[in-house]
Protein backbone atom coordinates (compact mmCIF):
# COMPACT_ATOMS: atom_id res chain seq x y z
CA MET A 1 78.63 -188.37 -0.46
CA ARG A 2 75.45 -189.84 -1.94
CA LEU A 3 74.69 -189.60 -5.67
CA ARG A 4 71.14 -189.42 -7.05
CA THR A 5 70.62 -191.44 -10.24
CA ALA A 6 67.80 -190.75 -12.67
CA ALA A 7 65.27 -193.57 -12.57
CA GLY A 8 64.53 -193.27 -16.28
CA ALA A 9 68.13 -193.93 -17.26
CA LEU A 10 68.28 -196.89 -14.93
CA LEU A 11 65.11 -198.39 -16.36
CA LEU A 12 66.65 -198.41 -19.82
CA THR A 13 69.57 -200.34 -18.45
CA LEU A 14 67.50 -202.78 -16.42
CA THR A 15 65.10 -203.63 -19.20
CA ALA A 16 68.08 -204.56 -21.36
CA CYS A 17 69.71 -206.75 -18.72
CA THR A 18 67.50 -208.57 -16.24
CA ALA A 19 68.74 -212.12 -16.42
CA GLY A 20 70.60 -212.23 -13.10
CA PRO A 21 72.78 -215.21 -12.17
CA SER A 22 72.71 -218.10 -14.59
CA LEU A 23 70.32 -220.89 -13.69
CA GLU A 24 73.06 -223.53 -13.69
CA ASN A 25 74.90 -221.70 -10.91
CA ARG A 26 71.90 -221.21 -8.70
CA GLY A 27 71.94 -223.33 -5.59
CA GLU A 28 75.69 -222.93 -5.17
CA VAL A 29 76.96 -219.97 -3.18
CA THR A 30 80.68 -220.17 -3.79
CA ALA A 31 81.84 -216.54 -3.79
CA PRO A 32 82.74 -214.97 -0.44
CA PRO A 33 80.59 -212.05 0.73
CA GLY A 34 81.65 -208.92 -1.15
CA ASP A 35 82.31 -205.44 0.14
CA SER A 36 82.17 -202.98 -2.76
CA LYS A 37 83.07 -199.39 -2.00
CA HIS A 38 80.21 -197.97 -4.09
CA LEU A 39 76.76 -199.38 -3.33
CA THR A 40 73.50 -198.68 -5.12
CA VAL A 41 70.44 -198.53 -2.86
CA GLY A 42 67.08 -199.14 -4.54
CA SER A 43 63.59 -197.98 -3.67
CA ALA A 44 60.30 -199.37 -4.98
CA GLY A 45 58.99 -195.84 -5.46
CA PHE A 46 56.33 -195.48 -2.75
CA THR A 47 56.74 -193.33 0.35
CA GLU A 48 57.69 -196.03 2.83
CA SER A 49 60.18 -197.68 0.50
CA ASP A 50 61.75 -194.28 -0.20
CA LEU A 51 62.11 -193.64 3.53
CA LEU A 52 63.68 -197.03 4.24
CA ALA A 53 66.06 -196.78 1.28
CA GLN A 54 67.11 -193.28 2.32
CA MET A 55 67.89 -194.51 5.82
CA TYR A 56 69.91 -197.39 4.42
CA ALA A 57 71.87 -195.05 2.14
CA GLN A 58 72.62 -192.56 4.90
CA LEU A 59 73.82 -195.25 7.29
CA LEU A 60 76.01 -196.78 4.59
CA ASP A 61 77.42 -193.31 3.82
CA GLN A 62 78.35 -192.95 7.47
CA ALA A 63 79.97 -196.41 7.42
CA GLY A 64 82.34 -195.22 4.70
CA TYR A 65 80.59 -196.28 1.49
CA LYS A 66 79.74 -194.09 -1.48
CA THR A 67 76.09 -194.67 -2.31
CA SER A 68 73.77 -194.03 -5.22
CA PHE A 69 70.00 -193.91 -4.74
CA ILE A 70 67.66 -195.09 -7.48
CA THR A 71 63.95 -195.77 -7.83
CA VAL A 72 62.56 -198.77 -9.73
CA ALA A 73 58.87 -199.17 -8.97
CA ASN A 74 58.47 -202.58 -10.59
CA ARG A 75 59.67 -205.64 -8.64
CA GLU A 76 59.89 -207.53 -11.92
CA LEU A 77 62.72 -205.12 -12.79
CA TYR A 78 64.47 -204.39 -9.51
CA GLU A 79 64.72 -207.98 -8.24
CA PRO A 80 66.70 -209.23 -11.29
CA ALA A 81 68.83 -206.08 -11.04
CA LEU A 82 69.51 -206.97 -7.42
CA GLU A 83 70.59 -210.46 -8.47
CA SER A 84 72.90 -209.12 -11.18
CA GLY A 85 74.51 -206.48 -8.96
CA GLN A 86 73.08 -203.42 -10.69
CA ILE A 87 71.31 -202.74 -7.41
CA ASP A 88 73.03 -203.75 -4.18
CA VAL A 89 70.53 -203.09 -1.38
CA VAL A 90 66.73 -202.84 -1.21
CA PRO A 91 64.17 -202.75 1.61
CA GLU A 92 61.69 -205.60 1.33
CA TYR A 93 58.83 -207.24 3.24
CA ALA A 94 59.47 -210.80 4.41
CA ALA A 95 56.28 -212.67 3.53
CA THR A 96 55.51 -210.77 0.35
CA PHE A 97 59.04 -211.20 -1.00
CA ALA A 98 59.10 -214.88 -0.05
CA ASP A 99 55.87 -215.51 -1.97
CA TRP A 100 57.13 -213.51 -4.95
CA LEU A 101 60.40 -215.46 -5.14
CA ASP A 102 58.52 -218.72 -4.71
CA ALA A 103 56.24 -217.90 -7.63
CA LYS A 104 59.26 -216.90 -9.72
CA THR A 105 61.06 -220.13 -8.86
CA ASN A 106 58.21 -222.62 -8.83
CA GLY A 107 55.57 -220.99 -11.01
CA PRO A 108 52.56 -218.75 -10.37
CA ASP A 109 50.46 -221.64 -9.08
CA ALA A 110 52.93 -222.53 -6.32
CA PRO A 111 51.31 -222.43 -2.86
CA PRO A 112 52.32 -219.42 -0.74
CA VAL A 113 55.32 -219.93 1.53
CA GLY A 114 54.86 -216.77 3.58
CA SER A 115 52.93 -217.23 6.79
CA PRO A 116 51.94 -215.32 9.95
CA ASP A 117 54.91 -216.97 11.69
CA LEU A 118 58.05 -214.88 11.20
CA THR A 119 60.52 -217.72 11.77
CA THR A 120 58.82 -219.96 9.21
CA THR A 121 58.60 -217.10 6.72
CA MET A 122 62.26 -216.12 7.10
CA ARG A 123 63.37 -219.73 6.66
CA ALA A 124 61.43 -220.00 3.40
CA LEU A 125 62.62 -216.59 2.19
CA ARG A 126 66.29 -217.35 2.77
CA ARG A 127 65.97 -220.76 1.14
CA LEU A 128 64.66 -219.05 -1.99
CA ALA A 129 66.96 -216.03 -1.94
CA THR A 130 70.32 -217.68 -1.28
CA PRO A 131 70.58 -219.60 -4.59
CA ARG A 132 69.99 -216.31 -6.40
CA GLY A 133 73.01 -214.67 -4.79
CA LEU A 134 70.89 -212.67 -2.35
CA THR A 135 71.33 -212.36 1.39
CA VAL A 136 68.32 -211.49 3.52
CA LEU A 137 69.40 -209.68 6.67
CA ASP A 138 67.61 -210.09 9.98
CA PRO A 139 64.16 -208.50 10.27
CA GLY A 140 63.64 -205.60 12.61
CA ARG A 141 60.63 -204.70 14.73
CA ALA A 142 58.71 -202.82 12.04
CA VAL A 143 55.98 -204.63 10.14
CA ASP A 144 53.74 -203.36 7.35
CA GLN A 145 50.78 -205.72 7.05
CA ASN A 146 47.28 -205.47 5.69
CA ALA A 147 44.96 -204.07 8.34
CA PHE A 148 41.26 -203.29 8.63
CA ALA A 149 39.73 -200.13 10.06
CA VAL A 150 36.26 -198.93 11.02
CA THR A 151 35.10 -195.59 12.34
CA ALA A 152 35.76 -194.98 16.02
CA ALA A 153 32.04 -194.30 16.49
CA TYR A 154 31.13 -197.64 14.88
CA ALA A 155 33.66 -199.44 17.09
CA ARG A 156 32.26 -197.79 20.25
CA GLN A 157 28.64 -198.47 19.28
CA HIS A 158 29.24 -202.17 18.72
CA HIS A 159 32.00 -202.71 21.29
CA LEU A 160 34.61 -203.69 18.70
CA ARG A 161 38.32 -203.94 19.39
CA THR A 162 39.27 -206.94 17.28
CA LEU A 163 38.24 -208.62 14.06
CA SER A 164 36.94 -211.48 16.21
CA ASP A 165 34.59 -209.00 17.90
CA LEU A 166 33.27 -207.97 14.50
CA GLY A 167 32.71 -211.57 13.46
CA ALA A 168 30.88 -212.36 16.69
CA SER A 169 28.68 -209.29 16.31
CA GLY A 170 26.90 -210.67 13.25
CA LEU A 171 26.98 -207.24 11.62
CA LYS A 172 26.77 -207.04 7.84
CA VAL A 173 29.91 -205.37 6.48
CA ARG A 174 30.59 -203.72 3.14
CA LEU A 175 34.35 -203.53 2.69
CA ALA A 176 36.23 -200.76 0.86
CA ALA A 177 39.30 -202.39 -0.68
CA GLY A 178 41.08 -203.24 -3.91
CA ASP A 179 39.10 -205.31 -6.40
CA GLU A 180 41.51 -208.24 -5.89
CA CYS A 181 40.24 -208.51 -2.29
CA VAL A 182 37.48 -210.89 -3.38
CA GLN A 183 40.11 -213.52 -4.24
CA ARG A 184 43.00 -212.86 -1.88
CA PRO A 185 43.07 -215.36 1.02
CA TYR A 186 44.10 -212.59 3.43
CA CYS A 187 41.17 -210.36 2.48
CA GLU A 188 37.47 -211.23 1.95
CA PRO A 189 37.87 -215.06 1.94
CA GLY A 190 40.05 -214.95 5.08
CA LEU A 191 37.77 -212.51 6.90
CA LYS A 192 34.88 -214.88 6.28
CA LYS A 193 36.71 -218.14 7.01
CA VAL A 194 38.90 -217.12 9.95
CA TYR A 195 36.70 -214.52 11.61
CA GLY A 196 33.19 -215.34 10.40
CA ILE A 197 32.63 -211.75 9.29
CA ASP A 198 29.55 -211.28 7.10
CA ILE A 199 31.07 -209.45 4.12
CA THR A 200 28.16 -208.41 1.89
CA GLY A 201 30.34 -206.92 -0.83
CA VAL A 202 33.66 -205.32 -1.72
CA ASP A 203 33.60 -201.70 -2.81
CA PRO A 204 36.61 -201.46 -5.20
CA LYS A 205 38.08 -198.16 -4.06
CA GLY A 206 41.68 -199.33 -3.53
CA VAL A 207 43.85 -200.14 -0.53
CA GLY A 208 43.92 -197.32 2.01
CA THR A 209 43.00 -194.66 -0.53
CA THR A 210 41.37 -191.39 0.49
CA GLN A 211 38.29 -192.41 -1.48
CA ALA A 212 38.05 -195.71 0.43
CA LYS A 213 38.43 -194.05 3.82
CA ARG A 214 35.83 -191.43 3.00
CA ALA A 215 33.40 -194.17 2.03
CA VAL A 216 33.73 -195.65 5.52
CA GLN A 217 33.71 -192.23 7.18
CA SER A 218 30.39 -191.43 5.47
CA GLY A 219 28.83 -194.79 6.33
CA GLN A 220 28.62 -195.93 2.70
CA ASP A 221 30.97 -198.79 3.69
CA GLN A 222 31.62 -200.16 7.17
CA MET A 223 35.29 -201.20 6.95
CA VAL A 224 38.36 -200.32 4.89
CA LEU A 225 41.44 -202.33 3.96
CA THR A 226 44.58 -200.35 4.75
CA THR A 227 47.99 -201.08 6.32
CA THR A 228 49.48 -201.08 9.81
CA THR A 229 51.68 -198.08 8.95
CA ASP A 230 48.80 -195.88 7.76
CA ALA A 231 49.21 -192.63 9.68
CA THR A 232 46.13 -190.86 8.28
CA LEU A 233 43.41 -192.85 10.06
CA ASP A 234 42.80 -190.16 12.68
CA GLN A 235 41.99 -187.65 9.96
CA PHE A 236 39.02 -189.79 8.95
CA GLY A 237 37.98 -190.82 12.47
CA LEU A 238 39.06 -194.40 11.85
CA VAL A 239 40.61 -197.02 14.15
CA LEU A 240 42.21 -200.39 13.39
CA LEU A 241 40.64 -203.63 14.56
CA ALA A 242 43.28 -206.02 15.87
CA ASP A 243 44.10 -209.11 13.78
CA ASP A 244 43.84 -211.26 16.91
CA ARG A 245 43.77 -214.60 15.06
CA HIS A 246 46.79 -213.69 12.90
CA LEU A 247 45.23 -213.84 9.47
CA GLN A 248 47.91 -211.59 7.99
CA ASN A 249 51.37 -212.78 7.07
CA ALA A 250 54.63 -211.71 8.69
CA ASP A 251 55.51 -208.77 6.45
CA TYR A 252 58.37 -207.49 8.60
CA VAL A 253 60.79 -205.06 7.02
CA VAL A 254 63.99 -206.82 5.89
CA PRO A 255 67.01 -205.45 4.03
CA VAL A 256 68.00 -207.64 1.07
CA VAL A 257 71.51 -207.35 -0.39
CA ASN A 258 73.50 -208.71 -3.29
CA ARG A 259 75.89 -211.10 -1.51
CA ALA A 260 78.81 -210.65 -3.92
CA ARG A 261 78.79 -206.85 -3.60
CA ALA A 262 77.21 -206.04 -0.23
CA GLY A 263 77.36 -209.21 1.81
CA SER A 264 80.01 -208.00 4.24
CA GLU A 265 79.66 -207.81 7.99
CA ARG A 266 80.21 -204.05 7.76
CA VAL A 267 77.07 -203.63 5.63
CA THR A 268 75.12 -205.92 7.95
CA ARG A 269 76.15 -203.89 11.00
CA ALA A 270 75.31 -200.57 9.34
CA LEU A 271 71.81 -201.61 8.29
CA GLY A 272 71.18 -203.49 11.51
CA ARG A 273 71.44 -200.25 13.47
CA VAL A 274 68.12 -198.96 12.17
CA ASN A 275 66.45 -202.38 12.29
CA ASP A 276 67.22 -202.51 16.01
CA VAL A 277 65.16 -199.39 16.78
CA LEU A 278 62.64 -198.87 13.95
CA THR A 279 59.06 -199.69 14.91
CA THR A 280 55.79 -199.88 13.02
CA ALA A 281 54.67 -196.67 14.74
CA ASP A 282 57.89 -194.94 13.68
CA LEU A 283 57.22 -195.87 10.05
CA ALA A 284 53.64 -194.62 10.28
CA SER A 285 54.83 -191.30 11.70
CA MET A 286 57.43 -190.85 8.97
CA ASN A 287 54.92 -191.77 6.26
CA GLN A 288 52.65 -189.05 7.63
CA GLN A 289 55.42 -186.45 7.53
CA VAL A 290 55.99 -187.16 3.85
CA ASP A 291 52.42 -187.74 2.67
CA SER A 292 50.58 -185.16 4.80
CA TRP A 293 53.23 -182.59 5.69
CA ARG A 294 54.99 -182.74 2.30
CA ARG A 295 58.46 -183.20 3.74
CA LEU A 296 61.15 -184.86 1.63
CA PRO A 297 61.83 -188.55 2.45
CA GLU A 298 65.57 -187.83 2.62
CA ASP A 299 65.04 -185.12 5.25
CA VAL A 300 62.59 -187.17 7.29
CA ALA A 301 64.97 -190.15 7.26
CA ARG A 302 67.93 -188.01 8.34
CA THR A 303 65.98 -186.40 11.20
CA TYR A 304 64.82 -189.80 12.46
CA LEU A 305 68.32 -191.29 12.40
CA ARG A 306 69.76 -188.29 14.22
CA ASP A 307 67.01 -188.33 16.83
CA LYS A 308 67.81 -191.98 17.50
CA GLY A 309 71.53 -191.27 17.78
CA LEU A 310 72.32 -193.36 14.69
CA LEU A 311 73.63 -190.52 12.50
CA LYS A 312 76.11 -187.81 13.39
């Protein structure tokens, strides 16, 4: 039986206690992996995180645990709560979480440790997570990376399939994206440096927003920053251009657990079942069911797990 916990009540608790393991004990993992009977599964509050967390909770329920499900949208709150054991399991993204932990450990000016190479990224992530009492389970097949889309008509007209094609075309491109795109190495600077794309300006309409997609659909902008699990592109007549030179980092979905409470082999096996089958396309489809069809994440997660034979 899964219990739903009010996010507001949790936030009061987390803001009062976010210290996590003491600094003097970090670097030493002495306690054996724990196996608590009641596990709290956390979500970061957006559709995809809700779906992943719901799948984790349902699989843990089936494995014999009692689970609570809570939403904490701020990583600055839920990561310390994960360290302290107030939250036991969260879905994360390998490269993004590695860079976040690196900045927390080594300061905001620390060079990024995430990279397009999954093995390198996972090595860095586990090196940073382990001293904090966290265990990063193996990544699955699903990845949610930044991605860039143009209209299908624009792609056909200019024979574009990849970002390299766009760079070679010499076309001038106005990009609909978040305002931070002008500084992020994986956005405007990377598109210019790695692909030679002539970005004439960034239209600050957000990442994958309806407003941004409509700007490209209308021809006001030529390309939009979105994600690989965006399932609404067809509605706007958009197609992704392949990141053929691997500008984007390896943001594969990874479960992260508190070692002392959820580090057991039984938890690893339960969560590994969905990681073995879940694909990027599966995530995109489920996101669409929630965002466009207004289905509940819990119901979409349950249907997916049953269809895959993972849930009775």
